[in-house]
Coordinates of C-alpha atoms and ligand atoms in Angstrom, one line a residue:
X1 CA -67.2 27.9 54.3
X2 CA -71.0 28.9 54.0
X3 CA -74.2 30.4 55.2
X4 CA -77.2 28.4 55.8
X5 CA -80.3 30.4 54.9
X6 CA -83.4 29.2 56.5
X7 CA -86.7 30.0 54.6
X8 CA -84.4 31.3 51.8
X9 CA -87.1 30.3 48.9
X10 CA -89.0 32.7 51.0
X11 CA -89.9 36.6 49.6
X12 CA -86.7 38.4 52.1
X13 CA -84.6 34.9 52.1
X14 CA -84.5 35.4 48.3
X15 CA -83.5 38.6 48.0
X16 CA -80.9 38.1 50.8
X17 CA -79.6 34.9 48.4
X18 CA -79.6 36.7 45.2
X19 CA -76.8 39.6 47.5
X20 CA -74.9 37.2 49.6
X21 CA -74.4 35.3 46.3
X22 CA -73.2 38.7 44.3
X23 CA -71.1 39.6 47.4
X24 CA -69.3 36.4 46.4
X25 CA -70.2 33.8 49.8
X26 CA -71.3 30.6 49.2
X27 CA -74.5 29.5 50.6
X28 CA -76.9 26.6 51.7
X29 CA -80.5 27.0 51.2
X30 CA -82.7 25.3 54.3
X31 CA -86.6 25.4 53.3
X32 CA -89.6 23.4 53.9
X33 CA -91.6 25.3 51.2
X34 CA -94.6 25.3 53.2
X35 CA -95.1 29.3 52.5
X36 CA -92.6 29.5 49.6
X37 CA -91.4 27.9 46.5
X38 CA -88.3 26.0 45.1
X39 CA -89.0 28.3 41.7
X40 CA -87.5 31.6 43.5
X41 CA -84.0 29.7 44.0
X42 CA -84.6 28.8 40.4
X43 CA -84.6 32.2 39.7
X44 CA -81.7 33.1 42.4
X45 CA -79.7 31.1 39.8
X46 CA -80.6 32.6 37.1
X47 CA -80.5 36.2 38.1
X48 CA -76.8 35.4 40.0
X49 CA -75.3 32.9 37.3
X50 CA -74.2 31.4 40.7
X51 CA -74.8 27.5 41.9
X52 CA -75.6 26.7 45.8
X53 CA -77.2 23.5 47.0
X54 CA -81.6 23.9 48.4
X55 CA -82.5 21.4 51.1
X56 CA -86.5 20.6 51.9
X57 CA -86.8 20.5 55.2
X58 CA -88.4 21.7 58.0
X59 CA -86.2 22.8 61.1
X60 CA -87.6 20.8 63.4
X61 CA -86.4 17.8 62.0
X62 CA -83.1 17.2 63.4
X63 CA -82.0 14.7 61.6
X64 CA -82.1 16.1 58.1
X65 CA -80.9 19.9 59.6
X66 CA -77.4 18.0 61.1
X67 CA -76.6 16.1 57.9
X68 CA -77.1 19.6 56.3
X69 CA -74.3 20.7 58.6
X70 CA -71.8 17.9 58.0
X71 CA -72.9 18.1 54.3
X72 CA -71.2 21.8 54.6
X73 CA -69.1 23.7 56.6
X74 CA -71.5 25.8 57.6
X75 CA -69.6 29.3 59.4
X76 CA -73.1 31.8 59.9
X77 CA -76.9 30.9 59.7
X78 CA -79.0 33.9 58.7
X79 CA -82.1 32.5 60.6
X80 CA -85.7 33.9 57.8
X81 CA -88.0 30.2 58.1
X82 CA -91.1 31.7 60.5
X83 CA -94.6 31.6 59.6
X84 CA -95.6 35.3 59.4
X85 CA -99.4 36.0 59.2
X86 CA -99.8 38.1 62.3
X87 CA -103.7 37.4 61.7
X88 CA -103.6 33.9 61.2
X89 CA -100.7 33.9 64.7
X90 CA -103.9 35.0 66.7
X91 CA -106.4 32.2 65.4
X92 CA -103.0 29.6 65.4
X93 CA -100.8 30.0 68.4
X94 CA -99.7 26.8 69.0
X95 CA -98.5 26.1 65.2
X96 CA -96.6 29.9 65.3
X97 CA -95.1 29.1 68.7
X98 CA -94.2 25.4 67.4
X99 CA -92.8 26.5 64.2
X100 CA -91.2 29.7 64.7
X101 CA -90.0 28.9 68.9
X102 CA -89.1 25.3 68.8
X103 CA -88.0 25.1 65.2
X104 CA -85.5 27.9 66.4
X105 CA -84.3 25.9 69.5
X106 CA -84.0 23.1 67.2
X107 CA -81.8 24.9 64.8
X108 CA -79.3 26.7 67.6
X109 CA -79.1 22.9 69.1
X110 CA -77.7 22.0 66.1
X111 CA -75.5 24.7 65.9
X112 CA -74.1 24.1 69.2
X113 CA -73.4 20.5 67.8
X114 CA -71.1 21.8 64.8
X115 CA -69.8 25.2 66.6
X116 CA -71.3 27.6 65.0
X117 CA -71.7 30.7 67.2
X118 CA -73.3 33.4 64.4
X119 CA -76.8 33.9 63.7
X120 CA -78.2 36.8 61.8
X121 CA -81.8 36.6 62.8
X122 CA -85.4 37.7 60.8
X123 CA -86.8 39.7 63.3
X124 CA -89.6 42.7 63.1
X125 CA -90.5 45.9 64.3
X126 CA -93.7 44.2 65.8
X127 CA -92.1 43.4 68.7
X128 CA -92.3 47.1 69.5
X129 CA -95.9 46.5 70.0
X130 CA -97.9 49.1 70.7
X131 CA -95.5 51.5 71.3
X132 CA -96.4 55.0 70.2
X133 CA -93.1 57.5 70.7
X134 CA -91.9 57.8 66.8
X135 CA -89.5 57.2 65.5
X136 CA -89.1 53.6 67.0
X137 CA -85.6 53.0 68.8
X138 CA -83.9 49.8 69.9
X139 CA -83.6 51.1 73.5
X140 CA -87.5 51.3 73.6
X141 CA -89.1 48.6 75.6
X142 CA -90.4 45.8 73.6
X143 CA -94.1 44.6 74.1
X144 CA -96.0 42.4 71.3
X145 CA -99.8 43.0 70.3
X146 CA -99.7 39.2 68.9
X147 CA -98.6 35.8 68.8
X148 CA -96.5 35.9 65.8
X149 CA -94.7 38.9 67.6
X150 CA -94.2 36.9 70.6
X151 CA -92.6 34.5 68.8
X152 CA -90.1 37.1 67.7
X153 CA -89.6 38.4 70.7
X154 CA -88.9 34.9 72.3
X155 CA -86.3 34.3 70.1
X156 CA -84.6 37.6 70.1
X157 CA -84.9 36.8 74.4
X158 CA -83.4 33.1 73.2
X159 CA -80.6 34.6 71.5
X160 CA -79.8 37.5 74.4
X161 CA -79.3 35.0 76.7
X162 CA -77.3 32.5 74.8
X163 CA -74.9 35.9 74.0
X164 CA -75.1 36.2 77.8
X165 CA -74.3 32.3 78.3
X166 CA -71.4 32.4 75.9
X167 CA -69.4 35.4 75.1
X168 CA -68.0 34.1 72.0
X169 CA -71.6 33.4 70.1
X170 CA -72.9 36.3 67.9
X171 CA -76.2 37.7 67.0
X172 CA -77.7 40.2 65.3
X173 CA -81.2 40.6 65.8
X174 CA -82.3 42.6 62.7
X175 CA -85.9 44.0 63.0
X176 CA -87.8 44.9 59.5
X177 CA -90.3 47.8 59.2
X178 CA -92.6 46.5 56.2
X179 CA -90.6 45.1 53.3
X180 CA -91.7 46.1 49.7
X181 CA -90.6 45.8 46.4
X182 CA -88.7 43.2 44.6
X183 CA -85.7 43.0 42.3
X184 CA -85.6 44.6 39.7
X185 CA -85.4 42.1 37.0
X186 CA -88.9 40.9 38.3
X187 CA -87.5 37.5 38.6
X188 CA -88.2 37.4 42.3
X189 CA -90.8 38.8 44.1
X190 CA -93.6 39.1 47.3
X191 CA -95.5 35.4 46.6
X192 CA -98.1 35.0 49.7
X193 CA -100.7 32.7 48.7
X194 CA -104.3 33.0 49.0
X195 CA -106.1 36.7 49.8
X196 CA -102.5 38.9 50.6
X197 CA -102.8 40.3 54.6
X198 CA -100.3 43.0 53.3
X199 CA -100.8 46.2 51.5
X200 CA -98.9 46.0 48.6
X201 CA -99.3 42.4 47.4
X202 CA -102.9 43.5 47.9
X203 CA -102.3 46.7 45.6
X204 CA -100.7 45.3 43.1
X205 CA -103.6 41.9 42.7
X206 CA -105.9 44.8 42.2
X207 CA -103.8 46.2 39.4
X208 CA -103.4 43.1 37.6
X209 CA -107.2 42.5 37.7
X210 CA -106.8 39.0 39.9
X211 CA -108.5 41.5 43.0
X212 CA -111.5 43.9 42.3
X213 CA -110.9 46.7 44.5
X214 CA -108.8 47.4 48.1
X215 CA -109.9 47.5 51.4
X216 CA -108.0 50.8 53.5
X217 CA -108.5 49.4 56.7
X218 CA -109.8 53.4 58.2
X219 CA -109.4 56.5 57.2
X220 CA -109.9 58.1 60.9
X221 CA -106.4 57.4 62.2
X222 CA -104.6 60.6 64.1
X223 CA -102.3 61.1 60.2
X224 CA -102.6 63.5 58.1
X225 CA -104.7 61.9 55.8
X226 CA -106.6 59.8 58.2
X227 CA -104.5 56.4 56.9
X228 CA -102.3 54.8 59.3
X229 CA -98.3 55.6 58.4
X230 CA -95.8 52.4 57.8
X231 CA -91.5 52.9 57.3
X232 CA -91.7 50.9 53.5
X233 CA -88.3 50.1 52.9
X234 CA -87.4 48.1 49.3
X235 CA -86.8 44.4 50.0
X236 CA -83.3 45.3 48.1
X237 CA -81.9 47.6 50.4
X238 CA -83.2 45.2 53.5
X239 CA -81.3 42.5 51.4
X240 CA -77.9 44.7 51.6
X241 CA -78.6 45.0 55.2
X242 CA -78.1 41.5 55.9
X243 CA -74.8 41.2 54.3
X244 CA -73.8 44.4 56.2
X245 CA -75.1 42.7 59.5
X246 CA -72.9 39.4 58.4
X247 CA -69.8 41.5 58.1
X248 CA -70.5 43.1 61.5
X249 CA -71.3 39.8 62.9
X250 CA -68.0 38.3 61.9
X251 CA -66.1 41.0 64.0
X252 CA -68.2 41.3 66.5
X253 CA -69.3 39.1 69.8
X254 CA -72.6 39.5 71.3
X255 CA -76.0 40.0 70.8
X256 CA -77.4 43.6 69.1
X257 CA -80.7 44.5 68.0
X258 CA -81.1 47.0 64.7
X259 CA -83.7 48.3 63.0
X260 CA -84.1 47.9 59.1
X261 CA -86.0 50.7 58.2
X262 CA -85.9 54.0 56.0
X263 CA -87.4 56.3 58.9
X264 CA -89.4 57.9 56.1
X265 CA -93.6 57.4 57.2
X266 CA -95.6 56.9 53.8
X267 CA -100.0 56.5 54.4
X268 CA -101.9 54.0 52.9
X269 CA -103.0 56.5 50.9
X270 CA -99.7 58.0 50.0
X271 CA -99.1 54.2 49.0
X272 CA -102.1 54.1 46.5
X273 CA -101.4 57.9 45.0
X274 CA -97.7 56.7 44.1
X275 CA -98.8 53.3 42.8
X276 CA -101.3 55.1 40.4
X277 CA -98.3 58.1 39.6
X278 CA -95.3 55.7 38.9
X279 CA -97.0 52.8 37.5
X280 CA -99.8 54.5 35.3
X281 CA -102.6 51.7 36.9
X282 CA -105.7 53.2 38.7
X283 CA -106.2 50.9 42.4
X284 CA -110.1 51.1 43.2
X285 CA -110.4 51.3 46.6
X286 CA -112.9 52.1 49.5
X287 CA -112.4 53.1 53.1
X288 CA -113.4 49.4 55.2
X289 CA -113.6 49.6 58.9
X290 CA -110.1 49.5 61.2
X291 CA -108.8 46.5 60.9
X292 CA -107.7 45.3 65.1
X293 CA -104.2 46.0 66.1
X294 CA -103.3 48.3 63.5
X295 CA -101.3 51.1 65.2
X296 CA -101.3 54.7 63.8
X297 CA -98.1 55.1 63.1
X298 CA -94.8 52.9 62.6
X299 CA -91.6 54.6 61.5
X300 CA -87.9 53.8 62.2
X301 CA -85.3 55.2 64.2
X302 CA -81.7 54.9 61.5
X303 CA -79.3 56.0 63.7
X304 CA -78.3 52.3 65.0
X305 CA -78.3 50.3 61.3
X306 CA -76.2 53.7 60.1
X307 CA -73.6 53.9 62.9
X308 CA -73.2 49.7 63.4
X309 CA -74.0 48.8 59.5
X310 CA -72.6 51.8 57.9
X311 CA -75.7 50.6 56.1
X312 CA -78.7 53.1 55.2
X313 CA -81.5 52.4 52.6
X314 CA -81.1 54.0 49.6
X315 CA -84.6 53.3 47.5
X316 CA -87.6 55.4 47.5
X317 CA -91.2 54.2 47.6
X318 CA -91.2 55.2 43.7
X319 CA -88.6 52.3 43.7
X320 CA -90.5 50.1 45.8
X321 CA -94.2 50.3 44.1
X322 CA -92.5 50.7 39.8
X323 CA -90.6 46.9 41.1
X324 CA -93.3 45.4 42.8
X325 CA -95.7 45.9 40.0
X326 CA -93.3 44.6 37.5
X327 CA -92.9 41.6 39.5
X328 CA -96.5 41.0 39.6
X329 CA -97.1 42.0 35.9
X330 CA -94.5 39.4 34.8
X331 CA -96.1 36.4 37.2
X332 CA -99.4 37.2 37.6
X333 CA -99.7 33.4 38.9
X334 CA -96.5 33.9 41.4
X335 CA -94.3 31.1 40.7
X336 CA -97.1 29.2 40.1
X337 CA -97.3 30.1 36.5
Ligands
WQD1 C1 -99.9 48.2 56.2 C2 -101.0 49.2 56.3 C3 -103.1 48.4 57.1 C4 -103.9 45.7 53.8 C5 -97.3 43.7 59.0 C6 -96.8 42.9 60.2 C7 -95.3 43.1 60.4 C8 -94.6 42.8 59.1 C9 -95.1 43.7 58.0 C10 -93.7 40.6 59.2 C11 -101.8 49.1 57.5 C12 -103.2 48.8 55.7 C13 -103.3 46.6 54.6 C14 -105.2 46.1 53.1 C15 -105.1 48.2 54.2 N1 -94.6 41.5 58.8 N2 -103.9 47.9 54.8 N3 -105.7 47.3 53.3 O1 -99.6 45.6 59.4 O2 -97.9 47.4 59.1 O3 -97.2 45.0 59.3 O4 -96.5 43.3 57.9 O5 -92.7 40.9 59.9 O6 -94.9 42.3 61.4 O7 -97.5 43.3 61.4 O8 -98.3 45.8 57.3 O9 -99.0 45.6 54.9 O10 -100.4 44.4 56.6 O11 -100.5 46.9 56.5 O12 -105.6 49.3 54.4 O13 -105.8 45.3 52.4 O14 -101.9 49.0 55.2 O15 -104.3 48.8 57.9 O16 -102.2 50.4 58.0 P1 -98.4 46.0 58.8 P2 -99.6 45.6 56.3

């Protein structure tokens, strides 16, 4: 029996590969490599010692995603492949509902086909919008700001009512706060291509010299220090998350929504100070204007992940910023050496 990982070449998908593989289950990797690379499962090999077969394809093609499923007895999917750029979802809607919507439908279709009823699925805390009671709660009511959240959001709805449709399908609708980090052997690591949207692939070109200085997107935010406050959780402890979400998904029918965060708030300045600290690099940087849609503050309600998981994260942003770095210090290029 396996797990099919969709997008698992991808920066989470990796990590989740490198714990599901340590935790002993036997997996399938499903990935078009159109925002990742083949490389990272090289090095998922290589940091597990472990074998598992990597398929290139895109979900939407149905024909290569069933003979993937009589390939393997597939039992779970843990559902990562989605484009992700919430900037480029605005300029792009039709490509972010096409890819992340229909290649979705696409992928439970064929599930349906072969039986499988379990889905552990990549969602994000930006399908609480705009939504400003902290911390952030899976009762609130959901709301996106974007296209690429709508597209989460659809698919979480997608997923409720197939629960609803069929009580013995499971689903776990697991919604990040803002992964960081990597693993620690540096191996594995946060790869977007081009100019990074995000803050700490962005940090971290700076201190490798590939980036001059950083952008902080405002300083006149209703914080502390005028920088807009994010729940950073290590891309490690997101990873265990998803094999305690498996666990709960094999003994458990139905469709639940948690949070994957740390409920700890950390600025963008916070961010840079701790860089500089733990990593002994100085990160240049000068206050740009807001950039639109950026909330004040994002942080995490625990509660849920704790009392469903029995999972809570366990690394500090220290963690998070000393492994990123040493993943970018070791591949400068990404794992396009
Ligand atoms: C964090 C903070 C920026 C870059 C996004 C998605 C979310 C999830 C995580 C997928 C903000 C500031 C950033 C820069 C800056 N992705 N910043 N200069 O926007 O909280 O969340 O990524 O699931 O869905 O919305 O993360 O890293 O882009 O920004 O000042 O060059 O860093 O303004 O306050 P965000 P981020």
């Amino acid at each position: 029996m396996s797990v099919l990982l969709t997008g698992a070449a991808g920066y989470v998908g990796s990590h989740a590969c490198v714990e599901l593989l340590n935790q002993g289950y036997s997996i399938v990797s499903a990935d078009n490599y159109v925002n990742s690379s083949p490389v990272a499962l090289e090095r998922v090999r290589q940091i597990t010692g472990r074998d598992f077969p990597a398929y290139e394809t895109d979900l939407r093609d149905e024909e290569k995603l069933r003979a993937i499923f009589r390939a393997h007895k597939i039992e779970s999917v843990i559902h990562f492949a989605g484009l992700k750029a919430v900037g480029e979802s605005v300029k792009k809607p039709l490509e972010y509902y096409d890819n992340n919507l229909y290649g979705s439908i696409v992928l439970l279709k064929i599930m349906r086909e072969f039986g499988v009823k379990s889905m552990i699925f990549s969602s994000s805390a930006t399908v609480y919008g705009a939504a400003t009671k902290m911390p952030l709660d899976e009762k609130m009511p959901l709301g996106c700001v974007n296209p690429y959240g709508w597209t989460k959001f659809a698919i979480e709805q997608l997923l409720r009512d197939l629960c609803l449709a069929d009580p013995d399908f499971s689903a776990v609708l697991l919604r990040y706060f803002n992964p960081v980090g990597s693993h620690k052997s540096g191996l594995i690591g946060d790869n977007p291509s081009g100019i990074p949207n995000n803050l700490i692939p962005y940090v971290t070109r700076v201190a490798v010299g590939e980036l001059e200085r950083l952008p902080v997107f405002g300083n006149d935010y209703n914080t502390p220090d005028g920088t807009p406050l994010r729940d950073y959780i290590h891309v490690c402890d997101l990873a265990r998350g998803h094999a305690a979400a498996m666990a709960y998904a094999a003994a458990h029918k139905g469709c639940e929504a948690i949070n994957l965060g740390t409920g700890k708030a950390s600025s963008v300045l916070d961010v840079i100070h701790t860089f500089e600290r733990v990593n002994g690099v100085p990160i240049p940087h000068f206050i740009a204007p807001r950039r639109a849609g950026d909330a004040d503050e994002s942080w995490s309600s625990t509660e849920k992940a704790e009392r469903l998981l029995g999972w809570k994260a366990e690394k500090g942003l220290d963690d998070m910023l000393r492994d990123a770095w040493r993943w970018q210090r070791q591949n400068p290029k990404g794992y396009h050496a």
